[in-house]
Structure formats: structure tokens, C-alpha cells
mmCIF file of C-alpha atoms and ligand atoms in Angstrom:
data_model
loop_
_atom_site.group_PDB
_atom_site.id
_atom_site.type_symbol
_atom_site.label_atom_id
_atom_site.label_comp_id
_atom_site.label_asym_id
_atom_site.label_seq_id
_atom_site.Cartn_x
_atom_site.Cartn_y
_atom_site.Cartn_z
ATOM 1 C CA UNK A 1 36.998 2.777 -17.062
ATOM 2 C CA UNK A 2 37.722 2.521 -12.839
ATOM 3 C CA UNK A 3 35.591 4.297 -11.265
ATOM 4 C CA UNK A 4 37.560 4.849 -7.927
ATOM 5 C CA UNK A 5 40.111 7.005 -7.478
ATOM 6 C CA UNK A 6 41.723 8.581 -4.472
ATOM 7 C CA UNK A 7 41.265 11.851 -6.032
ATOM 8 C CA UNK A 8 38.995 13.850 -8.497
ATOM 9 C CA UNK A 9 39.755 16.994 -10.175
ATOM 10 C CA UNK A 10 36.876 19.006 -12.054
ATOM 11 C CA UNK A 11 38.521 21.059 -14.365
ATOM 12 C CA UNK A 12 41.671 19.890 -16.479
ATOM 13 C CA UNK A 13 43.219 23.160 -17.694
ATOM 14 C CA UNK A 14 46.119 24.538 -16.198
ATOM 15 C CA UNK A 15 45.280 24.507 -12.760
ATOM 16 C CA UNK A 16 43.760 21.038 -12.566
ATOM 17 C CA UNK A 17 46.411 19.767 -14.961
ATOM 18 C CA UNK A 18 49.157 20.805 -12.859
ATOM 19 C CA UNK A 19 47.492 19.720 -10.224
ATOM 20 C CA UNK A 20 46.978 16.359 -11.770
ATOM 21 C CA UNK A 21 50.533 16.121 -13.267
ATOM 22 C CA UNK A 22 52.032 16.558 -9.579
ATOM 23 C CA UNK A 23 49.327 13.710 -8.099
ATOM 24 C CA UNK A 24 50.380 11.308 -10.679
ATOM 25 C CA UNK A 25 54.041 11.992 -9.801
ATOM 26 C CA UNK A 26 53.031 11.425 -6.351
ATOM 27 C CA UNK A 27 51.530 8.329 -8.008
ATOM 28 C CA UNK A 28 47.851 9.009 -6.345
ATOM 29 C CA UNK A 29 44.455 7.608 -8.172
ATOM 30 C CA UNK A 30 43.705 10.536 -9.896
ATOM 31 C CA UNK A 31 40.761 11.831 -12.383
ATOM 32 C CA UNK A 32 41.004 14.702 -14.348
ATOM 33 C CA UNK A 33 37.195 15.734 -15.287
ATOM 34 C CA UNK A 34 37.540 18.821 -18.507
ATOM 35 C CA UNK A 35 34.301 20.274 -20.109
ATOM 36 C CA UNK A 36 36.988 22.144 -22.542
ATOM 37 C CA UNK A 37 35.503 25.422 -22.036
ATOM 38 C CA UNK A 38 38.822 27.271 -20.494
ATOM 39 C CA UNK A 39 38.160 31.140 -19.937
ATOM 40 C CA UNK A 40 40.998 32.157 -22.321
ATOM 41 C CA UNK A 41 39.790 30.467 -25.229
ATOM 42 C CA UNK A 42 38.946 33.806 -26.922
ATOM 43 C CA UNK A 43 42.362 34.534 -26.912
ATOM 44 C CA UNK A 44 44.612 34.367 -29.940
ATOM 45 C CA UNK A 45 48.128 34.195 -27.705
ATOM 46 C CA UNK A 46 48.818 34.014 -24.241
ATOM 47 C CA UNK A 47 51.613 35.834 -22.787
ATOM 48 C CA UNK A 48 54.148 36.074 -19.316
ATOM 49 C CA UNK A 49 54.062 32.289 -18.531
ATOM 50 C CA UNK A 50 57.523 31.331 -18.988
ATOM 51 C CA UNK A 51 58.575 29.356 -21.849
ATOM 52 C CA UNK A 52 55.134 29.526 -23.480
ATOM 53 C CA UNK A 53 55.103 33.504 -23.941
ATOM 54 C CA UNK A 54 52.882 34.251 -26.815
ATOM 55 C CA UNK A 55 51.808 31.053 -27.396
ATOM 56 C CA UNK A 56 48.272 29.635 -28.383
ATOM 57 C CA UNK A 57 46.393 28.486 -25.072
ATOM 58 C CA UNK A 58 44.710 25.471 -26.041
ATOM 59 C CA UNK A 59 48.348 24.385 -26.920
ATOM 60 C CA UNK A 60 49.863 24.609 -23.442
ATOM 61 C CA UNK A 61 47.131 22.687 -22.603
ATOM 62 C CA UNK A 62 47.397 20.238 -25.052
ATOM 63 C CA UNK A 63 51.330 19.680 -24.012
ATOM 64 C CA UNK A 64 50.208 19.549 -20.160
ATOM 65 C CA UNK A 65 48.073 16.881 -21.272
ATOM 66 C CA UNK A 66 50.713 15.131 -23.428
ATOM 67 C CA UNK A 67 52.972 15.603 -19.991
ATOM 68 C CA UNK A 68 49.879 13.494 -17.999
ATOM 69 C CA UNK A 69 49.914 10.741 -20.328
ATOM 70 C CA UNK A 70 53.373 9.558 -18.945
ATOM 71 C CA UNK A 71 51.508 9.029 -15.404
ATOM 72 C CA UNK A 72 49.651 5.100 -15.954
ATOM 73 C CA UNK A 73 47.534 6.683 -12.324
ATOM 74 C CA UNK A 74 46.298 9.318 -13.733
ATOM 75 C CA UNK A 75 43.140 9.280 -16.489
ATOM 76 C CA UNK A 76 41.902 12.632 -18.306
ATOM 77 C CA UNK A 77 37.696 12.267 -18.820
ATOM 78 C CA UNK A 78 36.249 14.729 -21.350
ATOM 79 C CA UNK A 79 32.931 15.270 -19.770
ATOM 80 C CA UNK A 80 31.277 17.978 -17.160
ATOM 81 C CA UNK A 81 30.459 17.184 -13.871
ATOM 82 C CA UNK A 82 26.929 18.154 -13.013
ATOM 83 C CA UNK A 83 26.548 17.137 -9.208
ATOM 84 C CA UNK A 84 28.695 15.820 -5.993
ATOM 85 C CA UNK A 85 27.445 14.128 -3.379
ATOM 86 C CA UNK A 86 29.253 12.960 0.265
ATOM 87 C CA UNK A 87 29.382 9.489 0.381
ATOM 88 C CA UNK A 88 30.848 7.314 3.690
ATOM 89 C CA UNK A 89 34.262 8.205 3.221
ATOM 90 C CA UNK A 90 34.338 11.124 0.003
ATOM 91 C CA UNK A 91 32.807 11.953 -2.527
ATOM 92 C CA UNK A 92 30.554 11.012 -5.687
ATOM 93 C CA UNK A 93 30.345 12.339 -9.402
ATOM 94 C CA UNK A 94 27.328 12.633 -11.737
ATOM 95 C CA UNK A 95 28.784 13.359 -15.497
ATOM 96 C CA UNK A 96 26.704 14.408 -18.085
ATOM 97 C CA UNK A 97 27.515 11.323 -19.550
ATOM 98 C CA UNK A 98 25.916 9.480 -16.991
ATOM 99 C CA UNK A 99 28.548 8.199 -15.283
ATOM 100 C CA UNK A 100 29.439 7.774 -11.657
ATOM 101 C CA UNK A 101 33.143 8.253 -10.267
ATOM 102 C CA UNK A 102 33.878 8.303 -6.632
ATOM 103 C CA UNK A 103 37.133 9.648 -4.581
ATOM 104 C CA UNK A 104 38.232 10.548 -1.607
ATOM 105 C CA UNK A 105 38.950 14.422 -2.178
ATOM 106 C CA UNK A 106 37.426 16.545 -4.761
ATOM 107 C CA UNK A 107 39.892 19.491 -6.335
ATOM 108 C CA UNK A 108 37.851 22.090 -8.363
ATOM 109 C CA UNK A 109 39.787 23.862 -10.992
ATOM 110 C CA UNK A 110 36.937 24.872 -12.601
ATOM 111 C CA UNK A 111 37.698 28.779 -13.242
ATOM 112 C CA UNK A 112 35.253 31.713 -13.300
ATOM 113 C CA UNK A 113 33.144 32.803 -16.391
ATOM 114 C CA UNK A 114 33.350 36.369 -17.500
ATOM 115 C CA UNK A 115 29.773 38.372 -17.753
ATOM 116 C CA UNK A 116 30.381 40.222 -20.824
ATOM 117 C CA UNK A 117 27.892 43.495 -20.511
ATOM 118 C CA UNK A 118 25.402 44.138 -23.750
ATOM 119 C CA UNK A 119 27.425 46.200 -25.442
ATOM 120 C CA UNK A 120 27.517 45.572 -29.341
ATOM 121 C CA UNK A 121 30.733 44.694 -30.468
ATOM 122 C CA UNK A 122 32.368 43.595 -27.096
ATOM 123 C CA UNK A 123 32.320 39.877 -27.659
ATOM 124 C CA UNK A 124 34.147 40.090 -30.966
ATOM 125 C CA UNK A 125 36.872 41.735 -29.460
ATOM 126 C CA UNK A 126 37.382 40.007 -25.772
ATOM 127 C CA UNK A 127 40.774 38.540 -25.899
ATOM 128 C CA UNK A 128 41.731 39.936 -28.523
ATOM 129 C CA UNK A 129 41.679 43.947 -28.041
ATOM 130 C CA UNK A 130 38.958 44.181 -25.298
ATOM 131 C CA UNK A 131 41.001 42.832 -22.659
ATOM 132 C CA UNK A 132 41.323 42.330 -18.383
ATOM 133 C CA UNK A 133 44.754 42.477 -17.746
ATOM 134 C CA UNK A 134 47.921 44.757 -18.655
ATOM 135 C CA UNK A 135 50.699 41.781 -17.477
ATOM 136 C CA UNK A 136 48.911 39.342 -20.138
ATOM 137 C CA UNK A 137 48.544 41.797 -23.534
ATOM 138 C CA UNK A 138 49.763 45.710 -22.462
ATOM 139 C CA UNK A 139 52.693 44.489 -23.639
ATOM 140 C CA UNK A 140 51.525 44.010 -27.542
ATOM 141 C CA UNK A 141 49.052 47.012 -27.117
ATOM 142 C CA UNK A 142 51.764 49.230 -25.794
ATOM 143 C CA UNK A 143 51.467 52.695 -26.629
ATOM 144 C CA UNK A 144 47.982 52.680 -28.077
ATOM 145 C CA UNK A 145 45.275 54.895 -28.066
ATOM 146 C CA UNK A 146 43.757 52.717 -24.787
ATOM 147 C CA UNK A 147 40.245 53.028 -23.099
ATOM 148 C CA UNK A 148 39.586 51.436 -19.927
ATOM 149 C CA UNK A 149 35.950 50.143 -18.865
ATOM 150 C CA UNK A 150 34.359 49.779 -15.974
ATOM 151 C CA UNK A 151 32.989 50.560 -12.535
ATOM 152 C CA UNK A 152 34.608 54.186 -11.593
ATOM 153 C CA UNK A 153 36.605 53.582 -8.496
ATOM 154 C CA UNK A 154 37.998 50.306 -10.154
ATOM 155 C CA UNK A 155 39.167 52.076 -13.272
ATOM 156 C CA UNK A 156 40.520 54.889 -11.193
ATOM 157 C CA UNK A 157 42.635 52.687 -9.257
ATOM 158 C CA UNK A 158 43.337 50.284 -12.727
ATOM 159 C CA UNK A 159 44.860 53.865 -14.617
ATOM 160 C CA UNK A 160 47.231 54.013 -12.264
ATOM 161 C CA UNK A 161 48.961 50.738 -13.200
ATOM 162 C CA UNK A 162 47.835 51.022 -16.821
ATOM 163 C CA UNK A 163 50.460 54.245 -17.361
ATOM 164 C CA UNK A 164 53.134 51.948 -17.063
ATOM 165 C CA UNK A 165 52.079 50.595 -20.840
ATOM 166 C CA UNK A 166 50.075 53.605 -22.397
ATOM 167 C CA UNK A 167 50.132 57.595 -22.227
ATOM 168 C CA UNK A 168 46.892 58.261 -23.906
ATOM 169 C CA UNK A 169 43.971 57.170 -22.071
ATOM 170 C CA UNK A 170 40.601 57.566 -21.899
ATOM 171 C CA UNK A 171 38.278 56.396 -18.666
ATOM 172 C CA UNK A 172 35.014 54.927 -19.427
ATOM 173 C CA UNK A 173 32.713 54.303 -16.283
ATOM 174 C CA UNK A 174 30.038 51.775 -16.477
ATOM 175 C CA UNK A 175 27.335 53.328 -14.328
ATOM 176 C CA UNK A 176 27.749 56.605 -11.587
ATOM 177 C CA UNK A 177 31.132 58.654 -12.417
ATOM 178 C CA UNK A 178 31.190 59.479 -8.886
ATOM 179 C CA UNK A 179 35.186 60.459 -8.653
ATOM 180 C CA UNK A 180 36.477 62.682 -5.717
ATOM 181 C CA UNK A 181 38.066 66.116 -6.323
ATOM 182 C CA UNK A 182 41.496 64.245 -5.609
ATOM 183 C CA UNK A 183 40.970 61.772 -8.280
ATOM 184 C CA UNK A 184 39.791 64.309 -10.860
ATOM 185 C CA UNK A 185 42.996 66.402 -10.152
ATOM 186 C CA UNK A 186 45.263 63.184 -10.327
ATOM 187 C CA UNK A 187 43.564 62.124 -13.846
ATOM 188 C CA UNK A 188 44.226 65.438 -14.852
ATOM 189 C CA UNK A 189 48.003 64.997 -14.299
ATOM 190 C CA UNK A 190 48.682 61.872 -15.960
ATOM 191 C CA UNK A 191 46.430 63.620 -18.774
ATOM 192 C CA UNK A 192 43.696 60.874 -18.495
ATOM 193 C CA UNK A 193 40.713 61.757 -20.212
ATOM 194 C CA UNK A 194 36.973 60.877 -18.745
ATOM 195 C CA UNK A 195 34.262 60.194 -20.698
ATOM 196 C CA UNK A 196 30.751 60.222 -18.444
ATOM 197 C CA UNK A 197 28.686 59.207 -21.259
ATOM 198 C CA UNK A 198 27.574 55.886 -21.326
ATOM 199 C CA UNK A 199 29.474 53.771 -23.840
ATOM 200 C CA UNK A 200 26.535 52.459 -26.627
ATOM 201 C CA UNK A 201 29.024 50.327 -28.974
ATOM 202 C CA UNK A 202 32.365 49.402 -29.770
ATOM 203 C CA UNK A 203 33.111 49.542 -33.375
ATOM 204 C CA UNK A 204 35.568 46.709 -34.294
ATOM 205 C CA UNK A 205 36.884 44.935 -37.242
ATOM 206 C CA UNK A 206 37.350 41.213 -36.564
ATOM 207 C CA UNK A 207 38.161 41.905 -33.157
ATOM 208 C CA UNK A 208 40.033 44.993 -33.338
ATOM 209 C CA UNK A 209 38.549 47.373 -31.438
ATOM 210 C CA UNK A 210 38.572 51.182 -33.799
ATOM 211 C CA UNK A 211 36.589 53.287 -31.562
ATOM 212 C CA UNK A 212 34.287 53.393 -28.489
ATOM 213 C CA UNK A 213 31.051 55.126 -29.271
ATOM 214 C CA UNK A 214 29.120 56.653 -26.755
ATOM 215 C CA UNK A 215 25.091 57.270 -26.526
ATOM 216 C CA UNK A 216 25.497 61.167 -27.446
ATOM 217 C CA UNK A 217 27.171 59.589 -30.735
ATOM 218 C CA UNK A 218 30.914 60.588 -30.430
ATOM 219 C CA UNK A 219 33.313 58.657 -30.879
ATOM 220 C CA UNK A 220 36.395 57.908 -29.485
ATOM 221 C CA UNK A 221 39.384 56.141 -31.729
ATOM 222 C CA UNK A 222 41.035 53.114 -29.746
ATOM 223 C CA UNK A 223 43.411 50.189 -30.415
ATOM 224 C CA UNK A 224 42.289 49.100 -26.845
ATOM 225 C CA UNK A 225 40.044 48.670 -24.119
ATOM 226 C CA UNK A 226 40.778 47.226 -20.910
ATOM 227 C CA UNK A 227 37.200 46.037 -19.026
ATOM 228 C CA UNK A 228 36.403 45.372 -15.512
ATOM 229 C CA UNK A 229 33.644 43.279 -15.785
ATOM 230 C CA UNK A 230 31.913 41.023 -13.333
ATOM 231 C CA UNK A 231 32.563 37.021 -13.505
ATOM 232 C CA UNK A 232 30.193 34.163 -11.785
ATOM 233 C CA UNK A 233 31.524 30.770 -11.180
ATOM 234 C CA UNK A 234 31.942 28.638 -13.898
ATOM 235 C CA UNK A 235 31.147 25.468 -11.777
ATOM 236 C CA UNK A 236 27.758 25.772 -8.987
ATOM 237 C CA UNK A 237 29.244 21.970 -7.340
ATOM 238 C CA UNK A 238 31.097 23.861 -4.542
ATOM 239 C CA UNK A 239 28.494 25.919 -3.573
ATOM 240 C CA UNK A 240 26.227 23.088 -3.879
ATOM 241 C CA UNK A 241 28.634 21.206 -1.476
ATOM 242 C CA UNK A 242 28.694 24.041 0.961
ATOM 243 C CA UNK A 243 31.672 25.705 0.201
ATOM 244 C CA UNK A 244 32.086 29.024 1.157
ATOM 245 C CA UNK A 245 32.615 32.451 -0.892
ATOM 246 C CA UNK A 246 34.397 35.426 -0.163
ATOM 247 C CA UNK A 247 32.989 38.652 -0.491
ATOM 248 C CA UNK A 248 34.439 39.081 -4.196
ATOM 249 C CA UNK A 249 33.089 35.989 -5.922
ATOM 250 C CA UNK A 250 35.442 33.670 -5.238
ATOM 251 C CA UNK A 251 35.596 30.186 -3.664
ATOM 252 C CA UNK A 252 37.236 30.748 0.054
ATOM 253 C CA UNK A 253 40.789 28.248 0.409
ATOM 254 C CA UNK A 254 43.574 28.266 2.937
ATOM 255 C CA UNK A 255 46.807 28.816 1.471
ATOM 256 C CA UNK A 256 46.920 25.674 0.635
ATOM 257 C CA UNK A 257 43.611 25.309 -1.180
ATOM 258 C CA UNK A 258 41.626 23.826 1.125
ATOM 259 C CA UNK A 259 37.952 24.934 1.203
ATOM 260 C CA UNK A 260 35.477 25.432 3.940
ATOM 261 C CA UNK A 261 34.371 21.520 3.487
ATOM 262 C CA UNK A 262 36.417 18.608 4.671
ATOM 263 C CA UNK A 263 37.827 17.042 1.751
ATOM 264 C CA UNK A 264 37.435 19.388 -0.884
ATOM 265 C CA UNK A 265 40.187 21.947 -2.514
ATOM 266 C CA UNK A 266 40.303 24.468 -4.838
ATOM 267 C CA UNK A 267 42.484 26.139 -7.208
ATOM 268 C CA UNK A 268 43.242 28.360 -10.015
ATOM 269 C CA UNK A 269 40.906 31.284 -10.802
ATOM 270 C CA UNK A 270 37.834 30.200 -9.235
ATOM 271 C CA UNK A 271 40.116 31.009 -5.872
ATOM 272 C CA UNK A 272 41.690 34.764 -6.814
ATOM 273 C CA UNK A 273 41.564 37.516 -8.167
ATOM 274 C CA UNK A 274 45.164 37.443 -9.473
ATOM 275 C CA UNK A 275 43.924 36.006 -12.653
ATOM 276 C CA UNK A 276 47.176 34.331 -14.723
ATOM 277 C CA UNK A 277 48.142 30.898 -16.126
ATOM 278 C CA UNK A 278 51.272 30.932 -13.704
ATOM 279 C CA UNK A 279 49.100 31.817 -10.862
ATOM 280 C CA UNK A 280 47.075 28.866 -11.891
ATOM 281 C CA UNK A 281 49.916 26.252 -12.320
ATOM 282 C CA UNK A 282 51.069 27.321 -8.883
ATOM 283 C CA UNK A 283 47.938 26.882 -7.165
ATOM 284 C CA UNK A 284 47.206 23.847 -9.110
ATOM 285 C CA UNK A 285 50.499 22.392 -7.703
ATOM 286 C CA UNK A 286 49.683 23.581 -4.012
ATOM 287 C CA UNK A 287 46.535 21.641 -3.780
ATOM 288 C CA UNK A 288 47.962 18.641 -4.584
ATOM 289 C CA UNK A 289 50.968 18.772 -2.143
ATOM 290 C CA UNK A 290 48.465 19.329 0.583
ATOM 291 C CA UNK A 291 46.551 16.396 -0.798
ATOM 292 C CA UNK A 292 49.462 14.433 -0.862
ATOM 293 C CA UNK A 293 50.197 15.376 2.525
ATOM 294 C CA UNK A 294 46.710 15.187 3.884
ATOM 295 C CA UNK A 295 46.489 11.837 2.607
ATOM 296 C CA UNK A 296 49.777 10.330 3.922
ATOM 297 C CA UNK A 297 48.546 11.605 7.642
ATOM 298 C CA UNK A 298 45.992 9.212 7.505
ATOM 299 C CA UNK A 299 47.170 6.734 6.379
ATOM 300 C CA UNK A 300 50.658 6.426 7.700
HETATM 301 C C1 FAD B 401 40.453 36.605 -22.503
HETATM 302 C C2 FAD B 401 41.521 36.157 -21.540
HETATM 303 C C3 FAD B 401 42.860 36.240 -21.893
HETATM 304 C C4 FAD B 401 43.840 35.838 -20.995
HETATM 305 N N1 FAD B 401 45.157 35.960 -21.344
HETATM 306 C C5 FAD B 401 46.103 35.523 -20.489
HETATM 307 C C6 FAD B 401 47.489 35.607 -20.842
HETATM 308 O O1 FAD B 401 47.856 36.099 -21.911
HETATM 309 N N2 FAD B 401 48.399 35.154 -19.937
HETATM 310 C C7 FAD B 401 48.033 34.620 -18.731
HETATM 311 O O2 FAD B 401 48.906 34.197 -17.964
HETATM 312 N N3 FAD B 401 46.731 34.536 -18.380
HETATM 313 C C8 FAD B 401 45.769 34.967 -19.227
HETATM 314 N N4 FAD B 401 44.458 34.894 -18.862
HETATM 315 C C9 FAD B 401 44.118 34.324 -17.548
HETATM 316 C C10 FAD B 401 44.197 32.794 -17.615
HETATM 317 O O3 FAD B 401 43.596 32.343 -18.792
HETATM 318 C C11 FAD B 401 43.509 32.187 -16.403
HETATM 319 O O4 FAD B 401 44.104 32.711 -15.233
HETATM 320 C C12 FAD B 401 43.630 30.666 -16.441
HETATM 321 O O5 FAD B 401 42.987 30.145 -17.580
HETATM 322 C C13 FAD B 401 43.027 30.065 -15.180
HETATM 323 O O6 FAD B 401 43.167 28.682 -15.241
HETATM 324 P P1 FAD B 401 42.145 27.742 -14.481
HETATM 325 O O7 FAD B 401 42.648 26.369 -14.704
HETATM 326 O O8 FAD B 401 41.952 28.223 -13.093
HETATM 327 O O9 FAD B 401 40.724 27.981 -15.195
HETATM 328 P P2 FAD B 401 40.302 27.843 -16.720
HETATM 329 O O10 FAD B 401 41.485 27.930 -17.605
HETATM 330 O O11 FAD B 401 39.199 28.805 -16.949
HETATM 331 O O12 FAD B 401 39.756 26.358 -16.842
HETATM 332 C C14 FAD B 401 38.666 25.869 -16.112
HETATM 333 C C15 FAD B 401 38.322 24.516 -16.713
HETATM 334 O O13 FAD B 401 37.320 23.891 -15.904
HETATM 335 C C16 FAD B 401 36.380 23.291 -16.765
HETATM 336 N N5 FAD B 401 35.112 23.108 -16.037
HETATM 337 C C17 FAD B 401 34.337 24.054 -15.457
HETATM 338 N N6 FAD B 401 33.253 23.491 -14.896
HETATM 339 C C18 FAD B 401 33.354 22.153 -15.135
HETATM 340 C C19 FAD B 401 32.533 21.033 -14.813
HETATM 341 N N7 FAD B 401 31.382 21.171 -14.140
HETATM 342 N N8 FAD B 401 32.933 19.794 -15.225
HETATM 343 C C20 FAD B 401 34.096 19.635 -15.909
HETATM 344 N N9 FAD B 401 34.907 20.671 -16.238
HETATM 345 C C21 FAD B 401 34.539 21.908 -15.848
HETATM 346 C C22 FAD B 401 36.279 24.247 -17.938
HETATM 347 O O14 FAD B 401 35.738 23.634 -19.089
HETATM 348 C C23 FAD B 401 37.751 24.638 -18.120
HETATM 349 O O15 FAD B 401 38.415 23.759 -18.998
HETATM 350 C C24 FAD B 401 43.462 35.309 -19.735
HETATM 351 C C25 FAD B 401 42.114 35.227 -19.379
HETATM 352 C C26 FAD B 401 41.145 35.649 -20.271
HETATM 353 C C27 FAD B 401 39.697 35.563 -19.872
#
């Protein structure tokens, strides 16, 4: 296979496929580097991305990628990218395959990777009824006996969004309960319950969550539990590079993805906090205009 292109993306799910389906339209070089590890692969059904509500997620990948192979400039690698270098004029690939690829901008779509804590019975259910976000399952949990898990000011702040899709809820924090007087009252309005024992299990069958049981041994019947848990980066290149993080985690861009280092974008979750396969697409697509554009500056 070449081993030039104009551009490189690391990461081929939906933000690096979108990315790479509007570079090949733009008929740009382009390499599409996937280690096939996308976040959301412990979920049965994604939901709220238009015209693919409820469906499975390696399938809307698998169509994106159908989509790609219309594009003769664009060429989809199943391998990982282990380092970049700065060459002359861009950038050079290691694989773990051993090969070399070079380009003149770097896109990482590489996503974040969720820290589950040690709690048996969590894994089993992530995705499935141990969940992060209301707009991708409340929807199918709606009206459930629903927990929520995590630090206490973020859960406090999460409840207050989360009555739009259940009315009994329990609070879990992960570490110090420290709530104010004002939050305590408002939890008491909207008849949220607080649990200040440390959760010690969650007892689940085949990823349906039953109840949350805590270390005094009570437990607490749920059909779901939203969790705030911390992520890393699922890719250490950027930093590598020199790319800068914000303060939560995530790689620093412009508004149009462009990181702290001359030739290298970003895009998708490893950018934001507003976690979604939309939000993904459309920051997959923004990186490449500006690529496009950055690209036909110089050279015109
Ligand atoms: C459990 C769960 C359920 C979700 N449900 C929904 C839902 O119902 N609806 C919704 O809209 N959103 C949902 N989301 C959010 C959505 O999945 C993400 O916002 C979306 O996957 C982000 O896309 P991305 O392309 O940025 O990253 P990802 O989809 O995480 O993909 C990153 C890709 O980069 C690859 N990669 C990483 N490092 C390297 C490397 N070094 N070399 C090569 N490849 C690399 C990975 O293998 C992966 O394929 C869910 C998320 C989770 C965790």
C-alpha cells in the first residue's frame, strides 16, 4: 500500500470516518488508521442519531465504512498507531504492524476510554443498564427505579436533568457526600433519595442492573444507574506530540479542531465533553473542512 498521503486520521469510527468521508469528497490523500476498539462497543443499541436511532453501533460504522469505499483517495488500515514523529514537512506513523505512513496533517479521532471503578458487577452492565448519558438510553429506561453514581456535586447537578426521564431516584456519591443545606432541601423536593453509604456491588443479571448494594448490606432495587466516572485518553500520540489538555481531560482544539501543534487536529470525544455520535460526525466533518481549507491556502 502508498505510504503518502496528504492526510492521516487515527481513529476510523464516527468521527474519523466522517471526517474521512468528507476528505475523500474533497478528493484529499487520506488514511483512515482504526484499532476497532470504539467506546460504545458495550452497547447493545445506540440511540438520538438520526436515521440510525436504536441501531447496533458497530453497524453505523460498518455503513460509514461501506460509504468510504466509494472514495478511490481514501484507504481504511486496520491497525493502531503507536508513535508520531515531525518530519520536514508533517508527520510520520509507527503501526503496530510495523509500518510507516507519512502525511502532511494528522487528525486524531481516537476517543476517550472510560475508567470503570472496582465495583463488582459494573462492567457487566455498562452500556447496557449502567449508563453515562440520559439523551442516549433515558429514553428506554424511562420511568425506572434509577440510581445515579458518582462524585456528589456532579450527581447533584446530573438529578436535575435526570427528572426529566425518572421520578424515583436515588443519589449514590462515590467518595465525600459533602452537599450544602440548599442542595439537601432541593433533593428533598424532587423526592430524591441519598444514600451516603458507599456502594459495595451491583447485583445484575446479564447486564441488568436489580439492585445497588451498599457496604452496610442494604440494598436498593434499580432498573438503572447512571455513572459519572472518570475517562483517560484512549490514544497518548497527542500528548506525545505536544498537544495540549484542558483542565477536564480533554485534547484542547479551536472550533475548528485544530490543536495546540501546527498541523495536527482533533475531533470527536477525545475533544468534549458533550459525548454523542452526532456530536462526533459533526466534529469529524469540521476538521476536515478546515483541513481542506488549510491546505488550499498553501497551496493556491
Ligand atoms: C456505553 C456507551 C454508550 C453510548 N451510547 C450512545 C448512544 O446511544 N447514542 C449516542 O449518540 N452516543 C452514545 N455514546 C457516545 C458515543 O459512542 C461517542 O460519543 C462516540 O463513539 C464518539 O466517537 P469517536 O469517533 O470520537 O470515538 P470512538 O467511537 O470511541 O472511536 C475511537 C476510535 O479510535 C480508535 N483508536 C484509538 N486509539 C487508536 C490508535 N492509537 N490507533 C488506531 N486507532 C485508535 C479506537 O479503536 C476507536 O475505533 C455512548 C458511549 C458509551 C461509552
Amino acid at each position: 500500500m502508498e505510504q503518502h498521503f496528504e492526510i492521516i486520521i487515527i481513529g476510523g469510527s464516527y468521527a474519523g470516518l466522517q471526517a474521512a468521508l468528507t476528505l475523500g469528497r474533497a478528493r484529499k490523500r487520506t488514511l483512515v488508521i482504526d484499532s476497532g476498539a470504539p467506546c460504545n462497543r458495550f452497547t447493545p443499541h445506540s440511540h438520538n442519531f438520526l436515521t440510525h436511532d436504536g441501531a447496533v453501533p458497530a453497524s453505523i460504522a460498518m455503513a460509514g465504512r461501506q460509504e468510504l469505499a466509494a472514495y478511490p483517495t481514501v484507504h481504511f488500515l486496520e491497525d493502531k498507531a503507536l508513535t508520531a514523529r515531525q518530519t520536514g514537512n508533517g508527520f510520520e506513523i509507527l503501526t503496530a504492524a510495523g509500518q510507516l505512513y507519512q502525511a502532511a496533517k494528522l487528525v486524531f479521532a481516537t476517543g476517550i476510554r472510560d475508567i470503570f471503578p472496582d465495583i463488582p458487577g459494573f462492567a457487566a452492565c455498562w452500556g447496557k443498564t449502567v449508563i453515562h448519558c440520559p439523551f442516549c438510553h433515558g429514553y428506554e429506561l424511562r420511568d425506572q427505579p434509577t440510581g445515579v453514581f458518582g462524585p456528589a456535586d456532579a450527581i447533584f447537578d446530573f438529578s436535575k436533568l435526570l427528572v426529566n426521564w425518572a421520578h424515583d431516584i436515588i443519589l449514590f456519591p462515590d467518595g465525600a457526600a459533602s452537599f450544602t443545606e440548599e442542595q439537601l432541601a432541593k433533593l428533598q423536593q424532587h423526592q430524591i433519595r441519598l444514600v451516603t453509604v458507599p456502594v459495595q456491588t451491583i447485583l445484575q443479571e446479564g447486564g441488568r442492573v436489580r439492585a445497588v448494594q451498599t457496604a452496610d448490606g442494604q440494598q436498593f432495587p434499580l432498573n438503572a444507574l447512571y455513572a459519572r466516572i472518570p475517562f483517560e485518553q484512549h490514544c497518548d500520540i497527542p500528548a506525545h506530540l505536544g498537544c495540549k489538555l484542558t483542565n477536564t481531560g480533554h485534547l484542547e482544539v479551536d472550533a475548528m479542531g485544530k490543536t495546540s501543534v501546527e498541523g495536527v487536529f482533533a475531533a470527536g470525544d477525545n475533544t468534549s465533553p458533550m459525548r454523542s455520535v452526532a456530536m462526533a460526525v459533526m466534529r469529524g466533518q469540521m476538521v476536515a473542512a478546515a483541513i481542506t481549507h488549510d491546505l488550499a491556502h498553501a497551496t493556491f
